[in-house]
PDB file of C-alpha atoms in Angstrom:
ATOM      1  CA  UNK K   3      12.107  -5.572  -0.551  1.00 94.00           C
ATOM      2  CA  UNK K   4      15.265  -3.496  -0.864  1.00 95.00           C
ATOM      3  CA  UNK K   5      16.427   0.041  -1.596  1.00 94.00           C
ATOM      4  CA  UNK K   6      19.945   1.275  -2.215  1.00 95.00           C
ATOM      5  CA  UNK K   7      21.545   4.009  -0.150  1.00 94.00           C
ATOM      6  CA  UNK K   8      24.965   5.638   0.096  1.00 93.00           C
ATOM      7  CA  UNK K   9      26.632   8.899   1.054  1.00 92.00           C
ATOM      8  CA  UNK K  10      27.246  11.566  -1.547  1.00 91.00           C
ATOM      9  CA  UNK K  11      30.968  11.983  -2.038  1.00 90.00           C
ATOM     10  CA  UNK K  12      31.124  15.776  -2.287  1.00 89.00           C
ATOM     11  CA  UNK K  13      29.248  16.586   0.953  1.00 87.00           C
ATOM     12  CA  UNK K  14      28.555  13.336   2.840  1.00 87.00           C
ATOM     13  CA  UNK K  15      24.766  13.708   2.573  1.00 89.00           C
ATOM     14  CA  UNK K  16      22.767  10.460   2.839  1.00 92.00           C
ATOM     15  CA  UNK K  17      21.279   9.642  -0.570  1.00 93.00           C
ATOM     16  CA  UNK K  18      19.022   6.978  -2.074  1.00 94.00           C
ATOM     17  CA  UNK K  19      18.841   5.622  -5.590  1.00 94.00           C
ATOM     18  CA  UNK K  20      15.613   6.528  -7.381  1.00 93.00           C
ATOM     19  CA  UNK K  21      13.856   4.581 -10.153  1.00 90.00           C
ATOM     20  CA  UNK K  22      15.739   6.538 -12.861  1.00 90.00           C
ATOM     21  CA  UNK K  23      19.130   5.642 -11.386  1.00 88.00           C
ATOM     22  CA  UNK K  24      19.724   9.110  -9.916  1.00 92.00           C
ATOM     23  CA  UNK K  25      20.856   9.756  -6.353  1.00 93.00           C
ATOM     24  CA  UNK K  26      18.262  11.735  -4.359  1.00 94.00           C
ATOM     25  CA  UNK K  27      18.266  13.123  -0.819  1.00 91.00           C
ATOM     26  CA  UNK K  28      14.548  12.475  -0.262  1.00 90.00           C
ATOM     27  CA  UNK K  29      14.229   8.854   0.900  1.00 90.00           C
ATOM     28  CA  UNK K  30      10.542   8.872  -0.077  1.00 88.00           C
ATOM     29  CA  UNK K  31      11.668   8.968  -3.732  1.00 90.00           C
ATOM     30  CA  UNK K  32      13.870   5.871  -3.405  1.00 92.00           C
ATOM     31  CA  UNK K  33      13.363   2.982  -5.788  1.00 93.00           C
ATOM     32  CA  UNK K  34      12.061  -0.192  -4.175  1.00 94.00           C
ATOM     33  CA  UNK K  35      13.415  -3.440  -5.584  1.00 94.00           C
ATOM     34  CA  UNK K  36      11.065  -6.378  -5.172  1.00 92.00           C
ATOM     35  CA  UNK K  37      13.779  -9.041  -5.239  1.00 91.00           C
ATOM     36  CA  UNK K  38      17.268  -9.394  -3.809  1.00 90.00           C
ATOM     37  CA  UNK K  39      18.591 -10.271  -7.292  1.00 91.00           C
ATOM     38  CA  UNK K  40      17.238  -7.034  -8.725  1.00 92.00           C
ATOM     39  CA  UNK K  41      18.821  -5.005  -5.909  1.00 91.00           C
ATOM     40  CA  UNK K  42      22.168  -6.808  -6.247  1.00 89.00           C
ATOM     41  CA  UNK K  43      22.263  -6.169 -10.002  1.00 89.00           C
ATOM     42  CA  UNK K  44      21.575  -2.464  -9.494  1.00 89.00           C
ATOM     43  CA  UNK K  45      24.092  -2.296  -6.652  1.00 88.00           C
ATOM     44  CA  UNK K  46      26.772  -3.731  -8.949  1.00 87.00           C
ATOM     45  CA  UNK K  47      25.936  -1.062 -11.523  1.00 85.00           C
ATOM     46  CA  UNK K  48      26.072   1.881  -9.113  1.00 85.00           C
ATOM     47  CA  UNK K  49      29.192   0.576  -7.392  1.00 78.00           C
ATOM     48  CA  UNK K  50      31.059   1.429 -10.584  1.00 77.00           C
ATOM     49  CA  UNK K  51      30.017   5.093 -10.172  1.00 72.00           C
ATOM     50  CA  UNK K  52      32.792   5.774  -7.661  1.00 69.00           C
ATOM     51  CA  UNK K  53      32.949   9.508  -8.336  1.00 81.00           C
ATOM     52  CA  UNK K  54      29.388  10.239  -7.147  1.00 87.00           C
ATOM     53  CA  UNK K  55      28.805   8.265  -3.935  1.00 91.00           C
ATOM     54  CA  UNK K  56      30.780   6.281  -1.417  1.00 89.00           C
ATOM     55  CA  UNK K  57      29.881   2.856  -0.027  1.00 89.00           C
ATOM     56  CA  UNK K  58      26.506   2.143  -1.661  1.00 92.00           C
ATOM     57  CA  UNK K  59      24.617  -0.734  -0.047  1.00 93.00           C
ATOM     58  CA  UNK K  60      21.182  -2.352  -0.120  1.00 94.00           C
ATOM     59  CA  UNK K  61      18.820  -1.967   2.830  1.00 95.00           C
ATOM     60  CA  UNK K  62      15.655  -3.807   3.820  1.00 95.00           C
ATOM     61  CA  UNK K  63      12.527  -1.705   3.372  1.00 94.00           C
ATOM     62  CA  UNK K  64       8.760  -1.906   3.500  1.00 92.00           C
ATOM     63  CA  UNK K  65       6.246   0.255   1.678  1.00 89.00           C
ATOM     64  CA  UNK K  66       3.727   2.234   3.726  1.00 88.00           C
ATOM     65  CA  UNK K  67       1.237   4.641   2.181  1.00 87.00           C
ATOM     66  CA  UNK K  68       3.092   4.322  -1.119  1.00 82.00           C
ATOM     67  CA  UNK K  69       6.465   5.370   0.299  1.00 82.00           C
ATOM     68  CA  UNK K  70       9.609   3.446   1.141  1.00 84.00           C
ATOM     69  CA  UNK K  71      10.203   2.972   4.877  1.00 90.00           C
ATOM     70  CA  UNK K  72      13.513   1.506   6.076  1.00 92.00           C
ATOM     71  CA  UNK K  73      13.186  -1.517   8.362  1.00 94.00           C
ATOM     72  CA  UNK K  74      16.206  -0.820  10.583  1.00 94.00           C
ATOM     73  CA  UNK K  75      16.280   2.117  12.991  1.00 91.00           C
ATOM     74  CA  UNK K  76      19.692   3.253  11.732  1.00 91.00           C
ATOM     75  CA  UNK K  77      18.334   3.666   8.214  1.00 92.00           C
ATOM     76  CA  UNK K  78      15.172   5.414   9.440  1.00 90.00           C
ATOM     77  CA  UNK K  79      17.358   7.959  11.215  1.00 86.00           C
ATOM     78  CA  UNK K  80      19.470   8.467   8.071  1.00 86.00           C
ATOM     79  CA  UNK K  81      16.274   9.019   6.078  1.00 87.00           C
ATOM     80  CA  UNK K  82      14.797  11.561   8.498  1.00 82.00           C
ATOM     81  CA  UNK K  83      17.924  13.443   9.509  1.00 75.00           C
ATOM     82  CA  UNK K  84      19.370  14.460  12.882  1.00 70.00           C
ATOM     83  CA  UNK K  85      17.468  13.237  15.930  1.00 72.00           C
ATOM     84  CA  UNK K  86      18.403  16.134  18.194  1.00 73.00           C
ATOM     85  CA  UNK K  87      17.590  19.155  16.016  1.00 73.00           C
ATOM     86  CA  UNK K  88      14.403  19.092  13.985  1.00 70.00           C
ATOM     87  CA  UNK K  89      15.399  22.395  12.356  1.00 77.00           C
ATOM     88  CA  UNK K  90      18.218  20.664  10.437  1.00 72.00           C
ATOM     89  CA  UNK K  91      18.312  18.025   7.720  1.00 68.00           C
ATOM     90  CA  UNK K  92      15.506  16.541   5.672  1.00 69.00           C
ATOM     91  CA  UNK K  93      12.887  16.980   8.407  1.00 66.00           C
ATOM     92  CA  UNK K  94      13.460  20.752   8.368  1.00 73.00           C
ATOM     93  CA  UNK K  95      12.793  20.871   4.626  1.00 70.00           C
ATOM     94  CA  UNK K  96       9.588  18.865   5.097  1.00 65.00           C
ATOM     95  CA  UNK K  97       8.420  21.194   7.882  1.00 64.00           C
ATOM     96  CA  UNK K  98       9.043  24.235   5.659  1.00 65.00           C
ATOM     97  CA  UNK K  99       6.918  22.741   2.871  1.00 64.00           C
ATOM     98  CA  UNK K 100       4.101  21.915   5.304  1.00 59.00           C
ATOM     99  CA  UNK K 101       4.068  25.441   6.774  1.00 58.00           C
TER     100      UNK K 101
END
């Protein structure tokens, strides 16, 4: 299974492509493509959107509890945010919602 990720051009934020074709900052909302062909076709489409993101690429993912989970550590870190300050990035927003 694959998802597509990139960095938003205007601020460098890590983003993921959702099922509607929109770029979202919450990795849990990322679309999961069941086949490599499906992911490659979507990647070709979004690669032509050069004014929104930079360097989109497909990543290997699994689905756990209904949410996309990146396979590689690098992508898990990008999805969760900084590893040294839990008060910054996506994990801070999740903590605020839980509080």
